[in-house]
Tab-separated table of N, CA and C in Angstrom:
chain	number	residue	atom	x	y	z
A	162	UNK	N	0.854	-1.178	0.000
A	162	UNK	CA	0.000	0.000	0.000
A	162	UNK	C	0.896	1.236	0.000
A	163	UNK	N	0.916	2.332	-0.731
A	163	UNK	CA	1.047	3.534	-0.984
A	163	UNK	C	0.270	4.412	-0.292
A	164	UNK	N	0.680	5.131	0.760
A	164	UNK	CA	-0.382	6.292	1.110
A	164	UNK	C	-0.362	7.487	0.082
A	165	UNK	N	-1.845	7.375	-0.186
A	165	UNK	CA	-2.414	8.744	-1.000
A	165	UNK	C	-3.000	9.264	-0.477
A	166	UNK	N	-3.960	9.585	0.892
A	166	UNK	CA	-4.496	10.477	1.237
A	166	UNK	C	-4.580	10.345	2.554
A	167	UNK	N	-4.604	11.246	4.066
A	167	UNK	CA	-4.823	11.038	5.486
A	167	UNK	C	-5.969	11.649	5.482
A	168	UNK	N	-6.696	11.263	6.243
A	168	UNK	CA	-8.366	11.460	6.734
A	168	UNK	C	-8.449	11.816	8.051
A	169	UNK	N	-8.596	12.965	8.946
A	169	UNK	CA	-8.613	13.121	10.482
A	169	UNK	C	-10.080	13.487	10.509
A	170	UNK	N	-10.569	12.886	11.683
A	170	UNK	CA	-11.962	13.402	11.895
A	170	UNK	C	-12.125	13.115	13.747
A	171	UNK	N	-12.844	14.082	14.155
A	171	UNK	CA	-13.057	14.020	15.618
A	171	UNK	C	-14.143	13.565	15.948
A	172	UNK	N	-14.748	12.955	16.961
A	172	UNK	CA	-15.771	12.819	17.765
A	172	UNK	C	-15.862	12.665	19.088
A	173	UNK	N	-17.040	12.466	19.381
A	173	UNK	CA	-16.853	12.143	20.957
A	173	UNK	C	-16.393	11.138	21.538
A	174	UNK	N	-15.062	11.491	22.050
A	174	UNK	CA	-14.047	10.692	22.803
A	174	UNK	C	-12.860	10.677	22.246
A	175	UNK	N	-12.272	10.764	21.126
A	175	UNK	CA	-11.006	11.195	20.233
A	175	UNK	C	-11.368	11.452	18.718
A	176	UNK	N	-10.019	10.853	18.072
A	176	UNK	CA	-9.746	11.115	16.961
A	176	UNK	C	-9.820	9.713	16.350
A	177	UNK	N	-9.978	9.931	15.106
A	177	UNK	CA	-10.375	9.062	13.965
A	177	UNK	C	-9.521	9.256	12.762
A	178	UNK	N	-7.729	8.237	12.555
A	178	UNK	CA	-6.969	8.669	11.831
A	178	UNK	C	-7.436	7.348	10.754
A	179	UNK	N	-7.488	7.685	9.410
A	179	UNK	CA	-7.626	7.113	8.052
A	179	UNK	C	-6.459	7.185	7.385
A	180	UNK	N	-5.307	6.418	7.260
A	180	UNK	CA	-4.429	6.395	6.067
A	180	UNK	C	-5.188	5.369	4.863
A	181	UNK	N	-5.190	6.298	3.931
A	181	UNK	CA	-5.671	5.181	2.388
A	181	UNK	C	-4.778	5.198	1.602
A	182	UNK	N	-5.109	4.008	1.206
A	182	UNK	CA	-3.735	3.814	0.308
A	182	UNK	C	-4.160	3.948	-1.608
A	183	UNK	N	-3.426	4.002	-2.549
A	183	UNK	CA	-3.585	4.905	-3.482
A	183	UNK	C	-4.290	3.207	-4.396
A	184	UNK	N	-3.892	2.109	-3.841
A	184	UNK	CA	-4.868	0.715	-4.387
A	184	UNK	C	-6.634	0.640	-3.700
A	185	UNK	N	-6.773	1.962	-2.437
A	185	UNK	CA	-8.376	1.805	-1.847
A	185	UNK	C	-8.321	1.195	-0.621
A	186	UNK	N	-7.238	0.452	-0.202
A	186	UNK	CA	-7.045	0.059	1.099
A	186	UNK	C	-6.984	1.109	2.308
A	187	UNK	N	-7.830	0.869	3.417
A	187	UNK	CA	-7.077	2.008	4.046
A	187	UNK	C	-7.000	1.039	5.694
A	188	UNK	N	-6.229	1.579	6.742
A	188	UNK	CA	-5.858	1.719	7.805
A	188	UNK	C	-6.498	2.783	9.010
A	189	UNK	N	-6.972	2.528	9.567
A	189	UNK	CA	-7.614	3.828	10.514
A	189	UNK	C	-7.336	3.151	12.138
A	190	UNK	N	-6.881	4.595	12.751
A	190	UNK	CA	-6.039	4.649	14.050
A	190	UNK	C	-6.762	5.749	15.417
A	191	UNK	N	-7.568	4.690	15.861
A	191	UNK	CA	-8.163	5.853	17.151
A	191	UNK	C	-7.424	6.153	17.919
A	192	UNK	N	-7.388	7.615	17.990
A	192	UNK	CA	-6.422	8.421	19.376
A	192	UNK	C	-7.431	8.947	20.677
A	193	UNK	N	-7.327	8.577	21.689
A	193	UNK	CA	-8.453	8.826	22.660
A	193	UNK	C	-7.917	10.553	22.643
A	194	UNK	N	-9.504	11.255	23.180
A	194	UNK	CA	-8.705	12.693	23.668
A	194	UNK	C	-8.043	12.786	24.579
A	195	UNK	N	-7.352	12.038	25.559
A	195	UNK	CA	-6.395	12.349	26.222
A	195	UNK	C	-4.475	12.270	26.000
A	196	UNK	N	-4.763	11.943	24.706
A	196	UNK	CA	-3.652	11.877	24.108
A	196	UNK	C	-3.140	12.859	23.053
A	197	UNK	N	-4.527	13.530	22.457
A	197	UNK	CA	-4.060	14.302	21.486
A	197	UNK	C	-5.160	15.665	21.571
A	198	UNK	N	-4.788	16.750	21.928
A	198	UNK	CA	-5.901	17.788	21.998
A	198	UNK	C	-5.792	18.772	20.220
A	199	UNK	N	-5.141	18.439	19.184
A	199	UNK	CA	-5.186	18.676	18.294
A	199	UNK	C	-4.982	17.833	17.259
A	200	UNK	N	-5.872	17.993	15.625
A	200	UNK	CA	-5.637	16.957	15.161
A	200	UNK	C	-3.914	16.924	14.419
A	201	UNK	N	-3.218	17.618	14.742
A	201	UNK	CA	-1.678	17.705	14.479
A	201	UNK	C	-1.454	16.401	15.266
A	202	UNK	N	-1.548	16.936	16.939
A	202	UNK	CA	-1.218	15.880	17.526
A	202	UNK	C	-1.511	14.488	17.630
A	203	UNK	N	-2.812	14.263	17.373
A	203	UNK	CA	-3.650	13.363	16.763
A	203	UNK	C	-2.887	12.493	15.474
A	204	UNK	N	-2.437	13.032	14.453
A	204	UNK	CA	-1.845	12.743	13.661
A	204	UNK	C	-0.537	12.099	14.074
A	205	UNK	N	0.318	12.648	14.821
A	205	UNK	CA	1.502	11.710	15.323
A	205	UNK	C	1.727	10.845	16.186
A	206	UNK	N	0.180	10.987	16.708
A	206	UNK	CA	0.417	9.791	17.702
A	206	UNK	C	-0.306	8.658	16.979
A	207	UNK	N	-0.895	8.990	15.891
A	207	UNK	CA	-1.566	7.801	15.036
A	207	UNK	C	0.035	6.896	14.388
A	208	UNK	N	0.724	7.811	13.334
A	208	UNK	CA	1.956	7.542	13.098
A	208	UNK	C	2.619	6.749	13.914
A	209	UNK	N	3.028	7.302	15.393
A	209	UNK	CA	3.472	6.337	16.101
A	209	UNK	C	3.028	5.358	16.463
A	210	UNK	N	1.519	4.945	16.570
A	210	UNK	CA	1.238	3.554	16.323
A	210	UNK	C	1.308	2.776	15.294
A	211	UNK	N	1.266	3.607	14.375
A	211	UNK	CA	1.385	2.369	13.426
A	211	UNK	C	2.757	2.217	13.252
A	212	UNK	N	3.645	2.884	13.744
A	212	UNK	CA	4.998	2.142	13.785
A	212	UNK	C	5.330	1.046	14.818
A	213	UNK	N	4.983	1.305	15.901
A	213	UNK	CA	4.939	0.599	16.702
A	213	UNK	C	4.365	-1.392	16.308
A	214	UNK	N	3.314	-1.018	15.591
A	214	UNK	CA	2.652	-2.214	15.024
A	214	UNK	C	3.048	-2.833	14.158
A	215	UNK	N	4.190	-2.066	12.928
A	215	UNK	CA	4.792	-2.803	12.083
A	215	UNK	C	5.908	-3.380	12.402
A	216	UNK	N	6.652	-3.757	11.349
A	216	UNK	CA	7.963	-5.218	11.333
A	216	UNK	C	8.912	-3.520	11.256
A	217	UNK	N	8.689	-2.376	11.128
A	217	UNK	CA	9.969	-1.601	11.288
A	217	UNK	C	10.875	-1.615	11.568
A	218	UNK	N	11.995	-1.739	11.537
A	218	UNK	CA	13.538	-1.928	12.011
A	218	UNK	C	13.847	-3.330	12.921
A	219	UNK	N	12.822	-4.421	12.102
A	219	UNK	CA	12.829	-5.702	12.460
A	219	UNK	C	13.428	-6.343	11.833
A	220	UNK	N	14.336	-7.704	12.515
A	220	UNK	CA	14.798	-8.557	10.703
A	220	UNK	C	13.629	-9.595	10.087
A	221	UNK	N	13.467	-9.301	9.471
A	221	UNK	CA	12.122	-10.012	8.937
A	221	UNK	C	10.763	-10.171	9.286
A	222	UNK	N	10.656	-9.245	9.978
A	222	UNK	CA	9.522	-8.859	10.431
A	222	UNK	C	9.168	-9.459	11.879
A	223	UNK	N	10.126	-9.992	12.449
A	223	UNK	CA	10.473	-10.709	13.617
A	223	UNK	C	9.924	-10.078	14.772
A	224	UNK	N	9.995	-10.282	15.975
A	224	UNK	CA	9.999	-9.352	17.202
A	224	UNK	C	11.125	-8.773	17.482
A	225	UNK	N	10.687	-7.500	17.848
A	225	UNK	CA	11.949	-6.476	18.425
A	225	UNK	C	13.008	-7.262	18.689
A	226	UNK	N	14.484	-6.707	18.256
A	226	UNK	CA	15.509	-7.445	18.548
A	226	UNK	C	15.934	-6.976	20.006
A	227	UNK	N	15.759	-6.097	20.569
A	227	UNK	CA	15.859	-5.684	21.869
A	227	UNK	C	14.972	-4.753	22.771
A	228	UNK	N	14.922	-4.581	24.307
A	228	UNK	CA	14.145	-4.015	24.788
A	228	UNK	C	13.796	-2.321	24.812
A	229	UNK	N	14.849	-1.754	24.290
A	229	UNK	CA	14.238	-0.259	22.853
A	229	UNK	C	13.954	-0.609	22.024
A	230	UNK	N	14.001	-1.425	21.002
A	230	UNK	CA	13.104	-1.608	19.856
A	230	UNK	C	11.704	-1.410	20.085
A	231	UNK	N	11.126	-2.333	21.434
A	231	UNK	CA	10.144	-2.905	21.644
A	231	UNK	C	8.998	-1.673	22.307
A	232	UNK	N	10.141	-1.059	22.975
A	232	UNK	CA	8.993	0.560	23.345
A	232	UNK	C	9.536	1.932	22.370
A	233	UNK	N	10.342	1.679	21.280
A	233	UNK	CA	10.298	3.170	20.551
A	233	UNK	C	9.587	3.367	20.187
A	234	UNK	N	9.184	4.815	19.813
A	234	UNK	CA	7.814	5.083	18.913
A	234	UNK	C	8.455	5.444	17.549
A	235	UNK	N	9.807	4.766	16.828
A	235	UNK	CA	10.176	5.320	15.824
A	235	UNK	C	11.015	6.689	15.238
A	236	UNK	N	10.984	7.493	16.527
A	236	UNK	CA	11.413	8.904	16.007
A	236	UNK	C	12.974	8.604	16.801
A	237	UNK	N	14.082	8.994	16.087
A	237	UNK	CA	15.444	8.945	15.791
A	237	UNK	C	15.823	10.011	16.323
């Protein structure tokens, strides 16, 4: 999947993140409001889950090779 478009939308109780991908697939990532009081912020803490959830800086998509792998949120 290719992301082509992000989708933020609010309601009652958080945020509602949509990555779609440019084949129609999409991904969507609830942020409670106590995590994100803007949808900026909203937006990176969606990001950081879905890093968190992928094989990212895994060897083969393995489990974390160590105990920072396993709690980074990705940002370097």
């Amino acid at each position: 999947m290719h992301l082509a478009d992000t989708r933020i939308e609010h309601d009652a109780g958080g945020w509602k993140i949509d990555f779609i991908g440019d084949d129609g697939d999409a991904v969507s990532v609830k942020v409670a409001d106590e995590h994100a009081v803007s949808a900026d912020e909203a937006l990176e803490r969606a990001k950081a889950v879905m890093v968190q959830l992928s094989a990212y800086g895994t060897r083969g998509g393995g489990r974390s090779l160590n105990s920072y792998d396993a709690v980074s949120n990705g940002r370097a």
